[in-house]
Coordinates of C-alpha atoms in Angstrom, one line a residue:
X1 CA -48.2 89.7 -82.2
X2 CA -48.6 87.2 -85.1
X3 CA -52.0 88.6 -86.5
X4 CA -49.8 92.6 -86.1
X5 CA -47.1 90.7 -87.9
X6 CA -49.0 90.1 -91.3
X7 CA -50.8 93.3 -91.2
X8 CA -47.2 94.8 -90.8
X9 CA -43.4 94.6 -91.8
X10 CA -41.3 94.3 -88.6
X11 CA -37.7 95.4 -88.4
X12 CA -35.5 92.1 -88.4
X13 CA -33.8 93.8 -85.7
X14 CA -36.3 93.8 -83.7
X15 CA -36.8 90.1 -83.2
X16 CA -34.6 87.9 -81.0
X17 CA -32.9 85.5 -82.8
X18 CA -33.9 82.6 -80.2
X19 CA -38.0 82.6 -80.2
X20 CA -38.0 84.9 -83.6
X21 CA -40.2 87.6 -81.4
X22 CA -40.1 90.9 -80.9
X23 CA -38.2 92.0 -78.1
X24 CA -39.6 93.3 -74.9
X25 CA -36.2 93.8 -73.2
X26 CA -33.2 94.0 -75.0
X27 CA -30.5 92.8 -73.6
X28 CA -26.7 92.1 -75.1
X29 CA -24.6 88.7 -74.3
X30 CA -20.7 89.0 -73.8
X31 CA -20.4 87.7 -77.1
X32 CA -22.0 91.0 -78.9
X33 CA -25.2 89.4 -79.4
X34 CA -28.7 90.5 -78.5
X35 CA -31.4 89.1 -77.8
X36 CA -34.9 89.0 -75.6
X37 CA -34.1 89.2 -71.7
X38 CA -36.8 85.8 -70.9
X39 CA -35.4 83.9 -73.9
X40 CA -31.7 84.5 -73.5
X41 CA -32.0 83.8 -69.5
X42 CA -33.9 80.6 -70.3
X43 CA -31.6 79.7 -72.7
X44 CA -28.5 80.1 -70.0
X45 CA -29.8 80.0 -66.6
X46 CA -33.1 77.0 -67.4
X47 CA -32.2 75.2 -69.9
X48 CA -27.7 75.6 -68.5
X49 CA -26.4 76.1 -72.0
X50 CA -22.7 78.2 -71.8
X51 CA -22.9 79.1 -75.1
X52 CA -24.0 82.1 -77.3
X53 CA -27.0 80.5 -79.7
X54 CA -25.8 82.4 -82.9
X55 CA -22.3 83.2 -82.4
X56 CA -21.7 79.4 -80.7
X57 CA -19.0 81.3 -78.4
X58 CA -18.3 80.1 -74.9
X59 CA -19.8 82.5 -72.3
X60 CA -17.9 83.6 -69.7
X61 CA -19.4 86.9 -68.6
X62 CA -23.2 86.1 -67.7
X63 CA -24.3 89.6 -66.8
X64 CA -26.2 91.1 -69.4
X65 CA -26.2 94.6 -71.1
X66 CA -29.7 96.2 -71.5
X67 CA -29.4 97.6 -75.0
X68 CA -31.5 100.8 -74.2
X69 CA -31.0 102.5 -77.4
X70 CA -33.0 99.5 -79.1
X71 CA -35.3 98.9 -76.6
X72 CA -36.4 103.3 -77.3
X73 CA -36.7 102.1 -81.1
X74 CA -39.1 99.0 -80.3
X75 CA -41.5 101.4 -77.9
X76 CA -41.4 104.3 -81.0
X77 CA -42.2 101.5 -83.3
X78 CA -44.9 100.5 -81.2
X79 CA -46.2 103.7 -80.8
X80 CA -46.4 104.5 -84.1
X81 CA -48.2 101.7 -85.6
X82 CA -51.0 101.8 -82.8
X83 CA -53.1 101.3 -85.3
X84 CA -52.2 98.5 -86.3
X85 CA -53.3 96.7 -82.7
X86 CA -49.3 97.1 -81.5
X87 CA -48.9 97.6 -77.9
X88 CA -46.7 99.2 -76.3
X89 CA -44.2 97.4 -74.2
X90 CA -43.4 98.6 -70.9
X91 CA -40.2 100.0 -69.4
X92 CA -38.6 97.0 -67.9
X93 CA -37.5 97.3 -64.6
X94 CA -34.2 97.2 -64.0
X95 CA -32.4 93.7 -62.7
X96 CA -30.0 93.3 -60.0
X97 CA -26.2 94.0 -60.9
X98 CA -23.3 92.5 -59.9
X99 CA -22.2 95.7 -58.0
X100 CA -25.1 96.1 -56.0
X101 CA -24.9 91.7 -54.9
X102 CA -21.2 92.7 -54.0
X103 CA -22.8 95.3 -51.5
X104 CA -25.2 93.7 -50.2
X105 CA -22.9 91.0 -49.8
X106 CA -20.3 93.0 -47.8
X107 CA -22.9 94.6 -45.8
X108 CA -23.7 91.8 -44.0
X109 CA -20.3 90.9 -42.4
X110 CA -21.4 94.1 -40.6
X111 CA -23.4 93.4 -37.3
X112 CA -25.5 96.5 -37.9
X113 CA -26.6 95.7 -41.4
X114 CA -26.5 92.3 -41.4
X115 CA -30.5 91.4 -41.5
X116 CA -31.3 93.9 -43.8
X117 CA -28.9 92.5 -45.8
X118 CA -29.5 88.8 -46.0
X119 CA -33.5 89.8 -46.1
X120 CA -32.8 91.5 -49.5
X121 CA -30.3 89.3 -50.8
X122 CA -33.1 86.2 -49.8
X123 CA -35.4 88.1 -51.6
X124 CA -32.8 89.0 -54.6
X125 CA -32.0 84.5 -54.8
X126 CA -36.0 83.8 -54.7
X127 CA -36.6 85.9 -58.3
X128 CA -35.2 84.3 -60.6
X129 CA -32.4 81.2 -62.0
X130 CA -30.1 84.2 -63.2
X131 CA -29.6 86.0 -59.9
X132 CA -28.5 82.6 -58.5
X133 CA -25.7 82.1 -60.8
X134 CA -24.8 85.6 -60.5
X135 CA -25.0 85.6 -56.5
X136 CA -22.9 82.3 -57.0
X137 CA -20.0 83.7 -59.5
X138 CA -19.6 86.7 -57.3
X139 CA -18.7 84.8 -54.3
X140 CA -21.8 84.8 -52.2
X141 CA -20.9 81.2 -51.0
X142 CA -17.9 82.6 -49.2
X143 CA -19.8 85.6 -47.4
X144 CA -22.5 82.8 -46.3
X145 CA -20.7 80.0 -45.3
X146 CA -18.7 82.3 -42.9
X147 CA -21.9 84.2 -41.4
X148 CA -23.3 80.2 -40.7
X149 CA -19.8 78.9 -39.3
X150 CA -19.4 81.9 -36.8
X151 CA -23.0 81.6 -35.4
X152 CA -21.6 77.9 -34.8
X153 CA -19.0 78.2 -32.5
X154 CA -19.0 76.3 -29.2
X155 CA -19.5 80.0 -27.7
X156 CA -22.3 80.4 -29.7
X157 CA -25.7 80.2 -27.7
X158 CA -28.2 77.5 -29.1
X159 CA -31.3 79.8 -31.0
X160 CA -29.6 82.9 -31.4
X161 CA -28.0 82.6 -35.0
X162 CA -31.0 84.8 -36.7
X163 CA -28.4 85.8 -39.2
X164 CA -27.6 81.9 -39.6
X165 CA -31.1 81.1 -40.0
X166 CA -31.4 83.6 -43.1
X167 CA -27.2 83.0 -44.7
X168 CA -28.7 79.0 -44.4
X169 CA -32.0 79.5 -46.2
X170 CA -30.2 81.6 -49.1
X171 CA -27.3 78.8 -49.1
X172 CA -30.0 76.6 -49.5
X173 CA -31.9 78.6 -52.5
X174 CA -28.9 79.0 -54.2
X175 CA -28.8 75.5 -55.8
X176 CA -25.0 75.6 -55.9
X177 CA -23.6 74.5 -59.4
X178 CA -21.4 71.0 -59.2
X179 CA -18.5 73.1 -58.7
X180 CA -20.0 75.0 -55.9
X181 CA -21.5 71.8 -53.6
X182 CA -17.5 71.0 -54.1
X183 CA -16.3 74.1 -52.5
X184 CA -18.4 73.6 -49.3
X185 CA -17.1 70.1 -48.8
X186 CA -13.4 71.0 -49.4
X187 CA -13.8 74.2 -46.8
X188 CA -10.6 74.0 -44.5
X189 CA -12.8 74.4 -41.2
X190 CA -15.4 71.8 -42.6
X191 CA -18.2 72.8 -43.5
X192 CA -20.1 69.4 -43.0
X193 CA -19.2 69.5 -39.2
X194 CA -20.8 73.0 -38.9
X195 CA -24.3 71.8 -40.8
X196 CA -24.3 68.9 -38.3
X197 CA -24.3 71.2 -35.6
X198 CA -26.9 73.6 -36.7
X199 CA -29.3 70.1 -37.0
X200 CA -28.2 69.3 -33.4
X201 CA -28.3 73.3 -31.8
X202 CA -30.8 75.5 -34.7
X203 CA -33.4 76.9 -33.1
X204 CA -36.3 76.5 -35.6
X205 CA -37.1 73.2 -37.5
X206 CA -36.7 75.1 -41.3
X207 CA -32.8 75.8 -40.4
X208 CA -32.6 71.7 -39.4
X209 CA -34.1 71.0 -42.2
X210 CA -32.3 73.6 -44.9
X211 CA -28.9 72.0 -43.1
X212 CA -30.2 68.2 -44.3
X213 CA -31.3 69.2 -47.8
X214 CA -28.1 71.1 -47.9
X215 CA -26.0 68.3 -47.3
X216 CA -27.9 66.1 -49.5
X217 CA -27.0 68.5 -52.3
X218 CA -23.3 68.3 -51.4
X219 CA -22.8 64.5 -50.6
X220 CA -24.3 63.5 -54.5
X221 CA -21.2 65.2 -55.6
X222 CA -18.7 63.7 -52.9
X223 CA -15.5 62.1 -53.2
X224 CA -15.3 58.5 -51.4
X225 CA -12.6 60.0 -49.1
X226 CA -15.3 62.7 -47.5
X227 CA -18.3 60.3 -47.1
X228 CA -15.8 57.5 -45.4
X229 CA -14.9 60.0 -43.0
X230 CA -17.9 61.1 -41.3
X231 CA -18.4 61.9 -37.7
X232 CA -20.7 59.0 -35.7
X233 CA -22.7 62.3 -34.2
X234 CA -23.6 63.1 -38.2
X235 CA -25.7 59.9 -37.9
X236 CA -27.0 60.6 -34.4
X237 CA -28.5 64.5 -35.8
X238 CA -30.3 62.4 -39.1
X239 CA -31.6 60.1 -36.7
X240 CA -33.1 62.8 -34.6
X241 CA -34.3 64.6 -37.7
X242 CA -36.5 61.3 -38.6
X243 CA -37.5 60.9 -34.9
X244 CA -38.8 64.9 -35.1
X245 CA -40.6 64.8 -38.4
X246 CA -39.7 68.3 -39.3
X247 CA -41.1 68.1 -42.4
X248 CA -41.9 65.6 -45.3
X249 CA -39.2 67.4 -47.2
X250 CA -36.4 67.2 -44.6
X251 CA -37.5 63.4 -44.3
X252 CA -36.8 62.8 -47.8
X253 CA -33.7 64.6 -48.0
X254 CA -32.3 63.1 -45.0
X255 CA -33.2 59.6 -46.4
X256 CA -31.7 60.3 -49.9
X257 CA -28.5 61.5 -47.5
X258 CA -28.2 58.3 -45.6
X259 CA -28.9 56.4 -49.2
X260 CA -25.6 58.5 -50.7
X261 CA -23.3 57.5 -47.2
X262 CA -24.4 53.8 -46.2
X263 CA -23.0 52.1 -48.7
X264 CA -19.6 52.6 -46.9
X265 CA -19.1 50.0 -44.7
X266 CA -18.0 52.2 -41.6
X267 CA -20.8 54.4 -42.0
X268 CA -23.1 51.5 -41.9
X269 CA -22.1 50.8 -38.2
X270 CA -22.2 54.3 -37.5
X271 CA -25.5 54.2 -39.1
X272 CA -26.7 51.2 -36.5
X273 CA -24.9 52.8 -33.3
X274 CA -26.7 56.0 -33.8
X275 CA -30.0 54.1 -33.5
X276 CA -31.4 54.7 -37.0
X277 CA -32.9 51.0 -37.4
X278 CA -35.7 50.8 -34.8
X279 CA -36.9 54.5 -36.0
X280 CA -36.5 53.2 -40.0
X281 CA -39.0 50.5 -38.6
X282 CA -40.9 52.8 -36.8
X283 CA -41.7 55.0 -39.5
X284 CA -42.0 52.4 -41.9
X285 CA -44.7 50.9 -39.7
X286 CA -46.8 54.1 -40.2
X287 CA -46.1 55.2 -43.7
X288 CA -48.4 55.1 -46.3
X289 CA -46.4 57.8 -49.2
X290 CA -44.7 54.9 -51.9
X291 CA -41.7 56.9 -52.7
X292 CA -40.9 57.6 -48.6
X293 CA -41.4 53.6 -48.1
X294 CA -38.9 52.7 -51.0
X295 CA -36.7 54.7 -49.5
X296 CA -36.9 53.6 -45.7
X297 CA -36.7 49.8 -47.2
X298 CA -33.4 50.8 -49.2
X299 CA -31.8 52.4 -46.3
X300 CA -32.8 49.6 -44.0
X301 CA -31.2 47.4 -46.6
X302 CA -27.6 48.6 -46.8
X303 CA -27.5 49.2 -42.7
X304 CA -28.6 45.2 -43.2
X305 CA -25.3 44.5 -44.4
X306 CA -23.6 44.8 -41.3
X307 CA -23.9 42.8 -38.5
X308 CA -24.8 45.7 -36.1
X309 CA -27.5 46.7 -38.5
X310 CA -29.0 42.7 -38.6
X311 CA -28.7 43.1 -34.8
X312 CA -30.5 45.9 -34.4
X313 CA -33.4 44.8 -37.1
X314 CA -33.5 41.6 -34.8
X315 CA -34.5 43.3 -31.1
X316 CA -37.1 45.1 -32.5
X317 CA -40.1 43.5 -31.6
X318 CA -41.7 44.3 -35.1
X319 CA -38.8 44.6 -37.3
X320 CA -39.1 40.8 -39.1
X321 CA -42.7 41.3 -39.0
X322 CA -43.0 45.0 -40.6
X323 CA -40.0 44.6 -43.3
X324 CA -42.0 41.1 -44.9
X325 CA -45.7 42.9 -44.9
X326 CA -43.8 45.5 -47.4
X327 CA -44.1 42.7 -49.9
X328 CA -46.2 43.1 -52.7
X329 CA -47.4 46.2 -50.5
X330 CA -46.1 48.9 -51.7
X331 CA -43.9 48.5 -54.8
X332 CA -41.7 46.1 -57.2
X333 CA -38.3 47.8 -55.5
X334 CA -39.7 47.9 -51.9
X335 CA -40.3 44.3 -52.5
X336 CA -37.3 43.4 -53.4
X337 CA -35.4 45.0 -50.8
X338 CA -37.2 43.4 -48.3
X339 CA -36.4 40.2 -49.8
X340 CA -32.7 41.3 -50.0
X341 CA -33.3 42.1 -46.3
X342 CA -34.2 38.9 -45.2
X343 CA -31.7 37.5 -47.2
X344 CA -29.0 38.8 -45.2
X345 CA -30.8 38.2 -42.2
X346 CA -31.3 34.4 -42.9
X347 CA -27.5 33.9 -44.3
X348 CA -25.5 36.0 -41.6
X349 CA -27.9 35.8 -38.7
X350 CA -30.2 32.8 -39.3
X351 CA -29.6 30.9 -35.3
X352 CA -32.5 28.6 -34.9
X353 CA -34.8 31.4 -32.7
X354 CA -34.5 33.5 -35.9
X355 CA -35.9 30.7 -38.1
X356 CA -38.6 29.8 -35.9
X357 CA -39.7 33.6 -35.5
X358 CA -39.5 33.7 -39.5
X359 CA -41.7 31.3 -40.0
X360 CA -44.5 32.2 -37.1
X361 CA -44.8 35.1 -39.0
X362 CA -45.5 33.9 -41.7
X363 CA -42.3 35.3 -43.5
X364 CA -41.7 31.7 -45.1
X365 CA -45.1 31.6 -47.0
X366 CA -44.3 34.9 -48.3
X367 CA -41.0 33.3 -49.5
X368 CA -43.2 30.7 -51.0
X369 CA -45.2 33.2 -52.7
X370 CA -42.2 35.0 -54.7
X371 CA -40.9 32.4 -56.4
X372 CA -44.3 31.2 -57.7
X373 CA -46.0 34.5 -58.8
X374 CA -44.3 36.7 -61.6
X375 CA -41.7 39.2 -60.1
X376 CA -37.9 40.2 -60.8
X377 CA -35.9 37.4 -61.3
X378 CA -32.9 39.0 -58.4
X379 CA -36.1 38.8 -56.4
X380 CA -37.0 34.8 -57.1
X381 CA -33.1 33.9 -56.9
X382 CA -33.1 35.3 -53.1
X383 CA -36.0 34.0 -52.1
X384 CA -35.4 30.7 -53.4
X385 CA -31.7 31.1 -51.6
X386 CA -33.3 31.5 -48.1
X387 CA -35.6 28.5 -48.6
X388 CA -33.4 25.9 -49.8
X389 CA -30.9 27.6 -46.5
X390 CA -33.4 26.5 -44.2
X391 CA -35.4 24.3 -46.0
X392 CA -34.5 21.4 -43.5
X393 CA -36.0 23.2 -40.6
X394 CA -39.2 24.5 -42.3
X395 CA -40.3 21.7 -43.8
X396 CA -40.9 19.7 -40.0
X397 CA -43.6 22.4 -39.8
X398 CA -47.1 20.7 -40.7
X399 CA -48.7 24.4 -41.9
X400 CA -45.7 23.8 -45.4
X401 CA -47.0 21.7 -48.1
X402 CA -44.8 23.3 -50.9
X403 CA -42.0 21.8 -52.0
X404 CA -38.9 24.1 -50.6
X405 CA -36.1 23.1 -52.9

């Protein structure tokens, strides 16, 4: 439209006042304002601004007004200056309204319309940001959450909650505001407890894995009080995600989960008792994605602080061994949690079998090799710690020449 625009004198009225084009779809704001459909969604539902860009008004209302009578003037002006190169536009089609979310919303509480329902309203949370916030201000959450707890119950046959399956997945798409994720975790007949159980009874791996990234979503915006209080069969469901490698996605998610809870004390122990540390070495052992590794190392460092944790790290046959080959393998912060890791190995759990194993690994030469070659300084102050610890005992060994303190 720029080269139609010298040619031509276009109606001010006709452009929106965000991108300064002309207007393919009319639409008015709350505020009395209109602009283009693309630019003003962008503008609210992309970019999250609450405010009207000309009037600078709060918006409160976020459905949107087609303005037919201008979008008829546009297409009349476009017709007549054909020949000038103008197309056209297109009778928009018609988006979603708040009335017909509402219906679709009600219909499935009803056992008869239920699929049909969810399949549309799946398909209605997959088009676009807008219909997210509007399924969210409507009170889809409420309508899901209670489709999801019912198929839950302890009456409730393992791999029949179809409906479930579906409420999940749009739960999941929704990508609850702040305020939302909130609302789940305060839910009298908690919520949390219910995801843990579609982990431990769903019967396909993309509901275990929606119920994970789900709960990842809610615990970055949890108070202290609700991550302290967690359930020890919570840990036991992440641990059997990770063991089941559902996906690369659900591994992540259920890694940035255990990051968010472990650095609770409690949870820590829960964390150990469920098992999580021989499959974090496990899976370290085979993995070769940087990001996924960082991860694993920073989990395995805060379960570390506990004594079950160090315990744990200790009977696994390859657990020393695979945590110092990380170093200056994989990363700067893998590195360093490593070190951390064998910091609070050697300080809390350093008996004299652990030393020896430490350093027929080889784990004190890599000590060695931190504090002369150029890393973070946190790093070099660790590593230095553990040597001068056990310095005494290390340097009998003929294999150290370096001076360890």
């Amino acid at each position: 439209m720029g080269d139609v625009q010298t040619e031509i004198e276009v109606p001010r009225y006709f452009l929106c006042p965000i991108s300064l084009e002309i207007m393919k779809d009319p639409v008015t704001l709350s505020t009395g304002i209109t602009y283009d459909r693309d630019s003003i969604e962008n503008w609210l539902f992309s970019q999250k601004k609450d405010v009207c860009p000309v009037t600078k008004q709060g918006v409160v209302d976020i459905e949107l007004t087609p303005n037919h009578t201008l979008r008829r003037f546009i297409q009349s002006w476009c017709t007549l200056n054909a020949s000038f190169g103008v197309e056209r536009f297109p009778t928009p089609r018609i988006p979603i309204s708040n009335t017909e979310i509402i219906k679709l919303l009600r219909d499935s509480k009803s056992p008869q319309h239920q699929m049909t329902s969810l399949k549309r309203l799946k398909t209605v949370v997959l088009e676009n940001e807008k219909n997210k916030r509007l399924m969210e201000s409507v009170g889809a959450v409420g309508y899901l959450t209670t489709i999801i707890t019912n198929s839950m119950t302890s009456s409730s046959p393992a791999g029949e909650a179809t409906g479930a399956d579906e409420a999940l997945n749009i739960l999941y798409h929704l990508k609850l505001s702040t305020i939302g994720l909130k609302s789940l975790l305060n839910m009298g007949d908690n919520f949390v407890e219910t995801l843990t159980r579609v982990m431990k009874r769903a019967a396909s791996y993309e509901s275990r894995a929606y119920a994970v990234m789900l709960l990842k979503s809610m615990f970055e915006v949890a108070e202290p009080m609700q991550v302290t209080s967690l359930n020890p069969n919570f840990f036991m469901q992440l641990v059997q995600i990770l063991i089941d490698q559902i996906s690369q996605k659900a591994t992540k998610a259920t890694l940035k989960l255990l990051i968010s809870v472990c650095p609770w004390g409690r949870n820590r122990i829960k964390a150990a008792e469920a098992g999580l540390v021989p499959v974090l070495i496990d899976a370290l052992l085979d993995c070769t994605e940087k990001r996924t590794s960082e991860m694993i190392m920073t989990v395995l460092n805060q379960i570390c602080q506990s004594a079950e944790g160090r315990a744990e790290l200790l009977n696994h046959a390859g657990g020393l061994a695979v945590v110092s080959k990380k170093i200056f393998r994989v990363s700067s912060v893998a590195s360093e949690k490593a070190v951390r890791i064998l910091h609070s190995v050697a300080v809390f759990s350093g008996n004299s079998r652990v030393v020896q194993e430490m350093l027929e690994l080889g784990i004190v030469k890599k000590l060695l090799l931190v504090v002369q070659v150029e890393c973070g300084s946190k790093m070099k102050e660790k590593a230095r710690e553990i040597l001068k610890m056990h310095g005494r005992v290390w340097k009998k060994s003929s294999c150290i020449t370096f001076n360890l303190v």
